[in-house]
DNA sequence: GCAAATTTTGACCGATTGGACAAACGTTAG
DNA sequence: CTAACGTTTGTCCAATCGGTCAAAATTTGC
């Protein structure tokens, strides 16, 4: 029998390694095909093990996805959590945009996994959206609104500001193939993230400059 | 034997009606579950007919998806096609953003169908992206660049400008459940598109105001 | 080194999948 | 009315699906 700790089950070295291997493979598969479109066999093959062996570590397909989503949400919200009330508003927002774009560049599969879940109506993480996510956004929207009131940045809707930052940055992960196809081979290389960073910084900074009145 | 026209097969009245019915149902199903995640049975049930009956009108699952994607791309690119060299730059861009947002509001399933295809790596429409889409964007980017050169709008990267318009507007269709969850029941009603329109207009107009130098 | 525990495998299961097919049913033009 | 054509259905199929199970292979604690 497997021993159980107070919160998480105790695992052997092999269990930890193999579970990581499976999650890595599952991320690859789920992020492309979505939950329904992915099969255990695909994941098992990507992880280099047999299906029954995979099912020894995760008893159901849903368990893999659930574990993946739990981890994802923390990583995904980290940049917004860092948005600091104390710092300079413009600097804070600029580095938030930068961090978000870096995540799109460095963790595109995570971004696509999240996008897949949302597009499908968020059947598995709806409570988290209405709970943890909404709370965090409400909190940060209040911070931004404070900046607006004190005249540090232009007055707009802080919620839609956050949405537009999410949308523009995640676009470079979720719609990567389209971006590359349109930019072509010459401009579609790694430099595209530099160009995007420059453009977005400019767009949002101009859009948020306080108006002298 | 079914008669064939020179380009498209000739169809009876019933065939036309039933095919439309199937495509409507398929849009509903595919846009949520993606191609792999959707089944013919789901589509047949949504269309109110038996599976063999559905397969009488479309011989393979892929044929339905293909027909859907062909139609989609035209509708989807229409707003960008309308972007007119002759009009006033600011007005043109503003109404492009508005049209795009209206499409996100009125055709969210089409938007999600497209998003699903792109996220999955565009296995079925890659040639269209590299061909028709790239050509159109290149053309319009040149128009925008012309506006920039003549000082009508601020100088930035026209490609990333187009990307950011796509991203921000489509976000309200593809990530609708997230937007509604975050905005809550009070602000998440139909008015959210009005708020979004105001915000985006403001963001892009400010970001594109020509700098006096 | 050996027994106990853990890990891996192959064989298998019922359910679902995309699709084929012939027979039955409707419709319509002459 | 009826023959020809268009439509619908029930039945069936092989492949794949998520998942089980017992036995074999391996690792681990002592």
CSV table of C-alpha atoms (C1' of nucleotides) in Angstrom, one decimal:
chain,number,residue,atom,x,y,z
A,1,UNK,CA,0.0,0.0,0.0
A,2,UNK,CA,1.1,3.5,-0.7
A,3,UNK,CA,1.7,5.6,2.3
A,4,UNK,CA,-0.2,8.8,2.4
A,5,UNK,CA,1.0,12.1,3.9
A,6,UNK,CA,-1.3,14.5,5.5
A,7,UNK,CA,-2.0,16.5,2.3
A,8,UNK,CA,-0.4,14.8,-0.7
A,9,UNK,CA,0.3,11.1,-1.2
A,10,UNK,CA,3.9,10.1,-0.5
A,11,UNK,CA,5.6,9.0,-3.6
A,12,UNK,CA,8.7,7.1,-4.5
A,13,UNK,CA,11.5,8.5,-6.6
A,14,UNK,CA,10.3,6.6,-9.6
A,15,UNK,CA,6.8,7.7,-9.1
A,16,UNK,CA,7.9,11.4,-9.0
A,17,UNK,CA,10.0,11.0,-12.1
A,18,UNK,CA,7.5,9.1,-14.1
A,19,UNK,CA,4.6,11.4,-13.2
A,20,UNK,CA,6.6,14.3,-14.4
A,21,UNK,CA,7.4,12.5,-17.6
A,22,UNK,CA,3.7,11.8,-18.1
A,23,UNK,CA,2.7,15.4,-17.4
A,24,UNK,CA,5.2,16.7,-19.8
A,25,UNK,CA,4.0,14.4,-22.5
A,26,UNK,CA,0.3,15.1,-21.7
A,27,UNK,CA,1.0,18.9,-21.9
A,28,UNK,CA,2.3,18.3,-25.4
A,29,UNK,CA,-0.7,16.3,-26.5
A,30,UNK,CA,-3.5,18.1,-24.6
A,31,UNK,CA,-2.3,21.6,-25.7
A,32,UNK,CA,-2.7,20.6,-29.3
A,33,UNK,CA,-5.8,18.4,-29.4
A,34,UNK,CA,-7.7,19.5,-26.3
A,35,UNK,CA,-9.0,17.0,-23.7
A,36,UNK,CA,-11.6,15.2,-25.8
A,37,UNK,CA,-9.3,15.1,-28.9
A,38,UNK,CA,-6.4,13.5,-27.0
A,39,UNK,CA,-6.1,9.8,-26.3
A,40,UNK,CA,-4.2,8.0,-23.5
A,41,UNK,CA,-2.3,6.1,-26.1
A,42,UNK,CA,-1.0,9.3,-27.6
A,43,UNK,CA,0.2,10.5,-24.2
A,44,UNK,CA,1.7,7.1,-23.4
A,45,UNK,CA,3.6,7.0,-26.6
A,46,UNK,CA,4.8,10.6,-26.2
A,47,UNK,CA,6.0,9.6,-22.7
A,48,UNK,CA,7.7,6.5,-24.0
A,49,UNK,CA,5.7,4.0,-22.0
A,50,UNK,CA,2.9,1.5,-22.4
A,51,UNK,CA,-0.7,2.5,-21.7
A,52,UNK,CA,-1.3,0.3,-18.7
A,53,UNK,CA,2.0,1.6,-17.3
A,54,UNK,CA,0.8,5.1,-17.6
A,55,UNK,CA,-2.5,4.2,-16.0
A,56,UNK,CA,-0.5,2.9,-13.1
A,57,UNK,CA,0.6,6.4,-12.3
A,58,UNK,CA,-2.7,8.2,-13.2
A,59,UNK,CA,-5.8,6.1,-12.9
A,60,UNK,CA,-7.9,8.1,-15.2
A,61,UNK,CA,-7.3,10.4,-18.2
A,62,UNK,CA,-9.1,13.2,-16.3
A,63,UNK,CA,-6.6,12.9,-13.4
A,64,UNK,CA,-3.7,13.9,-15.7
A,65,UNK,CA,-5.6,16.8,-17.1
A,66,UNK,CA,-6.7,18.0,-13.6
A,67,UNK,CA,-3.1,17.9,-12.3
A,68,UNK,CA,-1.9,19.8,-15.3
A,69,UNK,CA,-4.6,22.5,-14.9
A,70,UNK,CA,-4.0,22.9,-11.2
A,71,UNK,CA,-0.3,23.6,-11.8
A,72,UNK,CA,-1.0,25.8,-14.8
A,73,UNK,CA,-3.2,28.3,-13.1
A,74,UNK,CA,-0.6,29.2,-10.6
A,75,UNK,CA,2.1,29.8,-13.2
A,76,UNK,CA,-0.3,31.6,-15.3
A,77,UNK,CA,-1.5,34.1,-12.7
A,78,UNK,CA,2.0,34.7,-11.3
A,79,UNK,CA,2.8,37.8,-13.5
A,80,UNK,CA,-0.5,39.5,-12.5
A,81,UNK,CA,0.2,38.7,-8.8
A,82,UNK,CA,3.5,40.5,-9.1
A,83,UNK,CA,1.8,43.7,-10.2
A,84,UNK,CA,2.7,45.9,-7.3
A,85,UNK,CA,0.7,48.7,-5.8
A,86,UNK,CA,3.9,50.4,-4.5
A,87,UNK,CA,6.0,50.7,-7.7
A,88,UNK,CA,5.7,53.3,-10.4
A,89,UNK,CA,2.5,52.6,-12.4
A,90,UNK,CA,3.9,52.9,-15.9
A,91,UNK,CA,6.9,50.8,-15.0
A,92,UNK,CA,4.7,48.2,-13.3
A,93,UNK,CA,2.4,47.9,-16.3
A,94,UNK,CA,5.2,47.8,-18.7
A,95,UNK,CA,7.0,45.0,-16.9
A,96,UNK,CA,3.7,43.1,-16.6
A,97,UNK,CA,3.3,43.2,-20.3
A,98,UNK,CA,6.9,42.1,-20.8
A,99,UNK,CA,6.5,39.2,-18.3
A,100,UNK,CA,3.3,38.1,-20.0
A,101,UNK,CA,4.9,38.1,-23.4
A,102,UNK,CA,7.9,36.2,-22.1
A,103,UNK,CA,5.5,33.5,-20.9
A,104,UNK,CA,3.9,33.3,-24.3
A,105,UNK,CA,7.4,32.8,-25.8
A,106,UNK,CA,8.7,30.4,-23.2
A,107,UNK,CA,5.5,28.4,-22.3
A,108,UNK,CA,3.4,28.3,-25.5
A,109,UNK,CA,2.1,24.9,-24.7
A,110,UNK,CA,0.8,26.0,-21.4
A,111,UNK,CA,-0.9,29.0,-23.1
A,112,UNK,CA,-2.6,26.7,-25.6
A,113,UNK,CA,-3.7,24.3,-23.0
A,114,UNK,CA,-5.4,27.1,-21.1
A,115,UNK,CA,-6.9,28.5,-24.3
A,116,UNK,CA,-8.3,25.1,-25.2
A,117,UNK,CA,-9.9,24.8,-21.9
A,118,UNK,CA,-11.5,28.2,-22.1
A,119,UNK,CA,-12.7,27.9,-25.7
A,120,UNK,CA,-14.4,24.7,-24.7
A,121,UNK,CA,-16.4,26.6,-22.1
A,122,UNK,CA,-14.0,25.9,-19.2
A,123,UNK,CA,-16.0,22.8,-18.1
A,124,UNK,CA,-13.2,21.8,-15.7
A,125,UNK,CA,-12.0,25.1,-14.2
A,126,UNK,CA,-15.1,27.3,-14.1
A,127,UNK,CA,-15.1,27.5,-10.3
A,128,UNK,CA,-11.5,28.7,-10.4
A,129,UNK,CA,-12.3,31.4,-12.9
A,130,UNK,CA,-15.2,32.7,-10.8
A,131,UNK,CA,-13.3,32.3,-7.6
A,132,UNK,CA,-9.5,32.7,-7.5
A,133,UNK,CA,-9.2,34.4,-10.9
A,134,UNK,CA,-12.0,36.9,-10.4
A,135,UNK,CA,-10.7,37.8,-6.9
A,136,UNK,CA,-7.2,38.5,-8.2
A,137,UNK,CA,-8.4,40.6,-11.1
A,138,UNK,CA,-10.8,42.5,-8.9
A,139,UNK,CA,-7.9,43.3,-6.6
A,140,UNK,CA,-5.5,44.4,-9.3
A,141,UNK,CA,-8.2,46.3,-11.1
A,142,UNK,CA,-8.7,48.3,-7.9
A,143,UNK,CA,-5.0,49.0,-7.8
A,144,UNK,CA,-5.0,50.2,-11.4
A,145,UNK,CA,-8.1,52.3,-10.8
A,146,UNK,CA,-6.2,53.9,-7.9
A,147,UNK,CA,-3.4,54.9,-10.3
A,148,UNK,CA,-6.0,56.4,-12.6
A,149,UNK,CA,-7.6,58.4,-9.8
A,150,UNK,CA,-4.2,59.8,-8.8
A,151,UNK,CA,-3.6,60.9,-12.4
A,152,UNK,CA,-0.6,58.6,-12.9
A,153,UNK,CA,-2.1,56.9,-15.9
A,154,UNK,CA,-5.0,57.8,-18.2
A,155,UNK,CA,-8.5,56.9,-17.1
A,156,UNK,CA,-9.9,53.8,-18.8
A,157,UNK,CA,-11.6,50.5,-17.9
A,158,UNK,CA,-9.0,48.5,-15.9
A,159,UNK,CA,-10.8,45.2,-16.6
A,160,UNK,CA,-10.7,45.6,-20.4
A,161,UNK,CA,-7.1,46.9,-20.0
A,162,UNK,CA,-6.2,43.6,-18.4
A,163,UNK,CA,-8.1,41.6,-21.0
A,164,UNK,CA,-6.3,43.4,-23.8
A,165,UNK,CA,-2.9,42.7,-22.3
A,166,UNK,CA,-3.9,39.0,-22.0
A,167,UNK,CA,-5.2,38.9,-25.5
A,168,UNK,CA,-2.3,40.6,-27.2
A,169,UNK,CA,0.4,38.6,-25.4
A,170,UNK,CA,-1.2,35.2,-25.5
A,171,UNK,CA,-1.9,35.7,-29.2
A,172,UNK,CA,1.8,35.1,-29.9
A,173,UNK,CA,1.5,31.7,-28.3
A,174,UNK,CA,-2.0,30.5,-29.2
A,175,UNK,CA,-1.9,31.8,-32.8
A,176,UNK,CA,1.8,31.2,-33.3
A,177,UNK,CA,1.4,29.4,-36.6
A,178,UNK,CA,-0.7,32.2,-38.0
A,179,UNK,CA,1.7,34.8,-36.9
A,180,UNK,CA,4.6,33.0,-38.5
A,181,UNK,CA,2.7,32.3,-41.7
A,182,UNK,CA,1.8,36.0,-42.1
A,183,UNK,CA,5.2,37.3,-41.2
A,184,UNK,CA,6.9,34.9,-43.6
A,185,UNK,CA,10.2,33.2,-43.3
A,186,UNK,CA,12.2,36.5,-43.1
A,187,UNK,CA,10.4,38.2,-40.2
A,188,UNK,CA,8.8,35.2,-38.6
A,189,UNK,CA,12.0,34.1,-36.8
A,190,UNK,CA,12.8,34.4,-33.2
A,191,UNK,CA,13.0,38.2,-33.6
A,192,UNK,CA,9.2,38.4,-33.8
A,193,UNK,CA,9.0,38.5,-30.1
A,194,UNK,CA,11.3,41.5,-29.9
A,195,UNK,CA,9.2,43.2,-32.5
A,196,UNK,CA,6.0,42.3,-30.6
A,197,UNK,CA,7.5,43.6,-27.3
A,198,UNK,CA,8.4,46.9,-28.9
A,199,UNK,CA,5.0,47.3,-30.6
A,200,UNK,CA,3.0,46.4,-27.5
A,201,UNK,CA,5.0,48.6,-25.2
A,202,UNK,CA,4.5,51.5,-27.5
A,203,UNK,CA,0.8,50.8,-27.9
A,204,UNK,CA,0.0,50.5,-24.3
A,205,UNK,CA,2.2,53.3,-23.1
A,206,UNK,CA,0.8,55.7,-25.6
A,207,UNK,CA,-2.7,54.5,-24.7
A,208,UNK,CA,-2.1,55.0,-21.0
A,209,UNK,CA,-0.2,58.3,-21.0
A,210,UNK,CA,-2.1,60.6,-18.6
A,211,UNK,CA,-3.7,63.5,-20.4
A,212,UNK,CA,-2.8,66.9,-19.0
A,213,UNK,CA,-6.0,68.8,-18.4
B,1,UNK,CA,-26.9,9.6,-60.5
B,2,UNK,CA,-26.6,13.1,-59.2
B,3,UNK,CA,-26.1,15.7,-61.9
B,4,UNK,CA,-22.9,17.8,-61.6
B,5,UNK,CA,-22.6,21.4,-62.6
B,6,UNK,CA,-19.4,22.7,-64.1
B,7,UNK,CA,-18.0,23.8,-60.7
B,8,UNK,CA,-20.3,22.8,-57.9
B,9,UNK,CA,-22.5,19.7,-57.8
B,10,UNK,CA,-26.2,20.5,-58.6
B,11,UNK,CA,-28.3,19.8,-55.6
B,12,UNK,CA,-32.0,19.3,-54.9
B,13,UNK,CA,-34.0,21.6,-52.6
B,14,UNK,CA,-33.8,19.0,-49.8
B,15,UNK,CA,-30.1,18.6,-50.2
B,16,UNK,CA,-29.5,22.3,-49.9
B,17,UNK,CA,-31.7,22.6,-46.8
B,18,UNK,CA,-30.3,19.5,-45.1
B,19,UNK,CA,-26.7,20.5,-45.9
B,20,UNK,CA,-27.3,23.8,-44.3
B,21,UNK,CA,-28.8,22.2,-41.3
B,22,UNK,CA,-25.8,19.9,-40.9
B,23,UNK,CA,-23.3,22.7,-41.3
B,24,UNK,CA,-25.1,24.8,-38.6
B,25,UNK,CA,-25.1,21.8,-36.2
B,26,UNK,CA,-21.5,21.1,-37.1
B,27,UNK,CA,-20.5,24.7,-36.4
B,28,UNK,CA,-22.0,24.3,-32.9
B,29,UNK,CA,-20.2,21.1,-32.2
B,30,UNK,CA,-16.8,21.7,-33.9
B,31,UNK,CA,-16.4,25.2,-32.4
B,32,UNK,CA,-16.6,23.7,-28.9
B,33,UNK,CA,-14.8,20.4,-29.2
B,34,UNK,CA,-12.5,20.9,-32.1
B,35,UNK,CA,-12.3,18.5,-35.0
B,36,UNK,CA,-10.8,15.4,-33.2
B,37,UNK,CA,-13.0,16.0,-30.1
B,38,UNK,CA,-16.2,16.0,-32.1
B,39,UNK,CA,-18.1,13.0,-33.3
B,40,UNK,CA,-20.4,12.5,-36.2
B,41,UNK,CA,-23.1,11.3,-33.8
B,42,UNK,CA,-23.0,14.6,-31.9
B,43,UNK,CA,-23.4,16.5,-35.1
B,44,UNK,CA,-26.2,14.2,-36.3
B,45,UNK,CA,-28.1,14.6,-33.1
B,46,UNK,CA,-27.6,18.4,-33.1
B,47,UNK,CA,-29.0,18.4,-36.6
B,48,UNK,CA,-31.9,16.2,-35.6
B,49,UNK,CA,-31.1,13.3,-38.0
B,50,UNK,CA,-29.6,9.8,-37.9
B,51,UNK,CA,-25.9,9.3,-38.5
B,52,UNK,CA,-26.3,7.3,-41.8
B,53,UNK,CA,-28.6,10.1,-43.0
B,54,UNK,CA,-26.0,12.7,-42.2
B,55,UNK,CA,-23.4,10.6,-44.1
B,56,UNK,CA,-25.7,10.7,-47.1
B,57,UNK,CA,-25.1,14.4,-47.4
B,58,UNK,CA,-21.5,14.5,-46.3
B,59,UNK,CA,-19.6,11.3,-47.0
B,60,UNK,CA,-16.9,12.0,-44.4
B,61,UNK,CA,-16.5,13.9,-41.2
B,62,UNK,CA,-13.7,15.9,-42.8
B,63,UNK,CA,-15.9,17.0,-45.7
B,64,UNK,CA,-18.1,18.8,-43.2
B,65,UNK,CA,-15.2,20.5,-41.5
B,66,UNK,CA,-13.7,21.4,-44.8
B,67,UNK,CA,-16.8,23.1,-46.1
B,68,UNK,CA,-17.2,24.9,-42.9
B,69,UNK,CA,-13.6,26.2,-43.0
B,70,UNK,CA,-13.9,27.4,-46.6
B,71,UNK,CA,-16.9,29.5,-45.9
B,72,UNK,CA,-15.4,30.8,-42.7
B,73,UNK,CA,-12.3,32.2,-44.1
B,74,UNK,CA,-14.2,34.5,-46.5
B,75,UNK,CA,-16.4,35.9,-43.8
B,76,UNK,CA,-13.5,36.2,-41.5
B,77,UNK,CA,-11.3,38.2,-43.8
B,78,UNK,CA,-14.1,40.5,-45.1
B,79,UNK,CA,-13.5,43.3,-42.5
B,80,UNK,CA,-9.9,43.5,-43.4
B,81,UNK,CA,-10.6,43.5,-47.1
B,82,UNK,CA,-12.8,46.6,-46.5
B,83,UNK,CA,-9.9,48.5,-45.0
B,84,UNK,CA,-9.8,51.2,-47.6
B,85,UNK,CA,-6.7,53.1,-48.9
B,86,UNK,CA,-8.8,56.1,-49.9
B,87,UNK,CA,-10.6,56.9,-46.6
B,88,UNK,CA,-9.3,58.7,-43.7
B,89,UNK,CA,-6.7,56.5,-41.9
B,90,UNK,CA,-8.1,57.0,-38.3
B,91,UNK,CA,-11.6,56.5,-39.4
B,92,UNK,CA,-10.7,53.4,-41.4
B,93,UNK,CA,-8.8,51.8,-38.6
B,94,UNK,CA,-11.5,52.7,-36.1
B,95,UNK,CA,-14.3,51.1,-38.1
B,96,UNK,CA,-12.1,48.1,-38.8
B,97,UNK,CA,-11.8,47.5,-35.1
B,98,UNK,CA,-15.5,48.1,-34.7
B,99,UNK,CA,-16.4,45.6,-37.4
B,100,UNK,CA,-14.0,43.0,-35.9
B,101,UNK,CA,-15.6,43.4,-32.5
B,102,UNK,CA,-19.0,43.1,-34.0
B,103,UNK,CA,-18.0,39.8,-35.6
B,104,UNK,CA,-16.8,38.6,-32.2
B,105,UNK,CA,-20.1,39.5,-30.8
B,106,UNK,CA,-22.3,38.1,-33.6
B,107,UNK,CA,-20.3,35.1,-34.7
B,108,UNK,CA,-18.6,33.8,-31.7
B,109,UNK,CA,-18.8,30.2,-32.9
B,110,UNK,CA,-17.1,31.0,-36.1
B,111,UNK,CA,-14.4,32.7,-34.1
B,112,UNK,CA,-13.9,29.7,-31.9
B,113,UNK,CA,-13.9,27.3,-34.8
B,114,UNK,CA,-11.1,29.3,-36.3
B,115,UNK,CA,-9.2,29.5,-33.0
B,116,UNK,CA,-9.5,25.8,-32.6
B,117,UNK,CA,-8.0,25.2,-36.0
B,118,UNK,CA,-5.1,27.6,-35.5
B,119,UNK,CA,-4.3,26.3,-32.0
B,120,UNK,CA,-4.1,22.8,-33.4
B,121,UNK,CA,-1.4,24.0,-35.8
B,122,UNK,CA,-3.7,24.8,-38.7
B,123,UNK,CA,-3.3,21.3,-40.2
B,124,UNK,CA,-6.2,21.8,-42.6
B,125,UNK,CA,-5.8,25.5,-43.6
B,126,UNK,CA,-2.0,26.1,-43.5
B,127,UNK,CA,-1.8,26.7,-47.3
B,128,UNK,CA,-4.6,29.3,-47.0
B,129,UNK,CA,-2.7,31.1,-44.2
B,130,UNK,CA,0.5,31.2,-46.2
B,131,UNK,CA,-1.3,32.1,-49.4
B,132,UNK,CA,-4.5,34.1,-49.3
B,133,UNK,CA,-4.2,35.4,-45.8
B,134,UNK,CA,-0.5,36.5,-46.1
B,135,UNK,CA,-1.2,38.2,-49.4
B,136,UNK,CA,-4.1,40.2,-48.0
B,137,UNK,CA,-2.2,41.2,-44.8
B,138,UNK,CA,0.9,42.2,-46.8
B,139,UNK,CA,-1.3,44.3,-49.0
B,140,UNK,CA,-3.1,46.0,-46.1
B,141,UNK,CA,0.2,46.4,-44.1
B,142,UNK,CA,1.5,48.3,-47.1
B,143,UNK,CA,-1.5,50.6,-47.0
B,144,UNK,CA,-1.0,51.2,-43.3
B,145,UNK,CA,2.6,51.9,-43.8
B,146,UNK,CA,1.7,54.4,-46.4
B,147,UNK,CA,-0.4,56.2,-43.9
B,148,UNK,CA,2.5,56.2,-41.5
B,149,UNK,CA,4.9,57.6,-44.0
B,150,UNK,CA,2.5,60.5,-44.8
B,151,UNK,CA,2.3,61.3,-41.1
B,152,UNK,CA,-1.4,60.5,-40.8
B,153,UNK,CA,-0.8,58.0,-38.0
B,154,UNK,CA,2.1,57.2,-35.7
B,155,UNK,CA,4.9,55.0,-37.0
B,156,UNK,CA,4.7,51.4,-35.7
B,157,UNK,CA,4.8,47.9,-37.1
B,158,UNK,CA,1.7,47.5,-39.2
B,159,UNK,CA,1.8,43.7,-38.9
B,160,UNK,CA,1.8,43.7,-35.1
B,161,UNK,CA,-0.9,46.4,-35.2
B,162,UNK,CA,-3.1,44.0,-37.2
B,163,UNK,CA,-2.2,41.1,-34.9
B,164,UNK,CA,-3.2,43.2,-31.8
B,165,UNK,CA,-6.5,44.1,-33.4
B,166,UNK,CA,-7.2,40.5,-34.1
B,167,UNK,CA,-6.2,39.4,-30.7
B,168,UNK,CA,-8.1,42.0,-28.7
B,169,UNK,CA,-11.4,41.7,-30.6
B,170,UNK,CA,-11.4,37.9,-31.0
B,171,UNK,CA,-10.6,37.6,-27.3
B,172,UNK,CA,-14.2,38.6,-26.6
B,173,UNK,CA,-15.5,35.6,-28.6
B,174,UNK,CA,-12.9,32.9,-27.8
B,175,UNK,CA,-12.4,33.7,-24.2
B,176,UNK,CA,-16.0,34.7,-23.6
B,177,UNK,CA,-16.6,32.5,-20.5
B,178,UNK,CA,-13.5,33.9,-18.9
B,179,UNK,CA,-14.5,37.5,-19.6
B,180,UNK,CA,-17.9,36.9,-18.2
B,181,UNK,CA,-16.6,35.1,-15.2
B,182,UNK,CA,-14.2,37.9,-14.4
B,183,UNK,CA,-16.6,40.7,-15.0
B,184,UNK,CA,-19.3,39.0,-12.8
B,185,UNK,CA,-23.0,39.0,-13.2
B,186,UNK,CA,-23.4,42.8,-12.9
B,187,UNK,CA,-20.9,43.9,-15.7
B,188,UNK,CA,-20.8,40.7,-17.7
B,189,UNK,CA,-24.1,41.3,-19.5
B,190,UNK,CA,-24.5,42.4,-23.1
B,191,UNK,CA,-23.1,45.8,-22.2
B,192,UNK,CA,-19.6,44.3,-22.1
B,193,UNK,CA,-19.2,44.7,-25.8
B,194,UNK,CA,-20.1,48.4,-25.5
B,195,UNK,CA,-17.4,48.8,-22.8
B,196,UNK,CA,-14.9,46.8,-24.9
B,197,UNK,CA,-15.6,48.9,-27.9
B,198,UNK,CA,-15.0,52.1,-26.0
B,199,UNK,CA,-11.9,50.8,-24.4
B,200,UNK,CA,-10.3,49.4,-27.6
B,201,UNK,CA,-11.2,52.5,-29.6
B,202,UNK,CA,-9.5,54.6,-27.0
B,203,UNK,CA,-6.5,52.4,-26.7
B,204,UNK,CA,-5.7,52.2,-30.4
B,205,UNK,CA,-6.6,55.8,-31.2
B,206,UNK,CA,-4.2,57.0,-28.4
B,207,UNK,CA,-1.6,54.6,-29.5
B,208,UNK,CA,-1.8,55.7,-33.1
B,209,UNK,CA,-2.1,59.5,-32.8
B,210,UNK,CA,0.7,61.0,-34.9
B,211,UNK,CA,3.3,62.7,-32.8
B,212,UNK,CA,4.0,66.3,-33.7
B,213,UNK,CA,7.7,66.7,-34.2
C,1,DG,C1',20.8,-12.2,-0.5
C,2,DC,C1',16.1,-12.4,0.0
C,3,DA,C1',11.4,-11.2,0.9
C,4,DA,C1',8.3,-7.6,0.3
C,5,DA,C1',6.9,-3.9,-2.2
C,6,DT,C1',6.8,-1.5,-6.4
C,7,DT,C1',6.8,-1.3,-11.4
C,8,DT,C1',5.9,-3.1,-16.1
C,9,DT,C1',3.7,-5.8,-19.4
C,10,DG,C1',0.4,-8.4,-22.4
C,11,DA,C1',-4.0,-9.9,-22.9
C,12,DC,C1',-8.4,-8.5,-22.6
C,13,DC,C1',-13.1,-6.0,-22.0
C,14,DG,C1',-17.2,-3.3,-23.2
C,15,DA,C1',-18.2,1.1,-25.2
C,16,DT,C1',-17.6,4.3,-28.8
C,17,DT,C1',-15.7,5.7,-33.1
C,18,DG,C1',-16.0,6.7,-38.4
C,19,DG,C1',-18.1,4.7,-42.0
C,20,DA,C1',-20.5,0.9,-45.4
C,21,DC,C1',-24.5,-1.1,-47.2
C,22,DA,C1',-28.8,-2.8,-48.7
C,23,DA,C1',-33.4,-2.5,-47.8
C,24,DA,C1',-37.3,0.4,-47.0
C,25,DC,C1',-39.6,4.6,-47.6
C,26,DG,C1',-40.9,9.1,-50.1
C,27,DT,C1',-41.4,12.0,-53.9
C,28,DT,C1',-42.2,13.3,-58.3
C,29,DA,C1',-42.6,13.5,-63.4
C,30,DG,C1',-44.9,11.3,-67.1
D,1,DC,C1',-50.7,4.7,-61.4
D,2,DT,C1',-46.1,3.7,-61.7
D,3,DA,C1',-41.4,3.7,-62.6
D,4,DA,C1',-37.4,6.3,-61.5
D,5,DC,C1',-35.1,8.8,-58.5
D,6,DG,C1',-34.1,10.8,-54.0
D,7,DT,C1',-34.1,10.1,-49.0
D,8,DT,C1',-34.0,7.6,-44.6
D,9,DT,C1',-33.2,3.9,-41.7
D,10,DG,C1',-31.4,-0.4,-39.2
D,11,DT,C1',-27.8,-3.3,-39.2
D,12,DC,C1',-23.3,-4.2,-39.3
D,13,DC,C1',-18.1,-3.6,-39.4
D,14,DA,C1',-13.2,-2.9,-38.1
D,15,DA,C1',-10.6,0.2,-35.5
D,16,DT,C1',-10.0,2.8,-31.6
D,17,DC,C1',-11.4,4.3,-27.1
D,18,DG,C1',-10.7,4.4,-21.8
D,19,DG,C1',-9.8,1.3,-18.5
D,20,DT,C1',-9.0,-3.6,-15.9
D,21,DC,C1',-6.3,-7.5,-14.3
D,22,DA,C1',-3.3,-11.0,-13.2
D,23,DA,C1',1.2,-12.3,-13.9
D,24,DA,C1',5.9,-11.2,-14.7
D,25,DA,C1',9.9,-8.2,-13.9
D,26,DT,C1',12.2,-5.1,-11.2
D,27,DT,C1',13.5,-2.3,-7.2
D,28,DT,C1',13.9,-1.6,-2.4
D,29,DG,C1',14.5,-2.3,2.6
D,30,DC,C1',16.8,-5.1,5.7
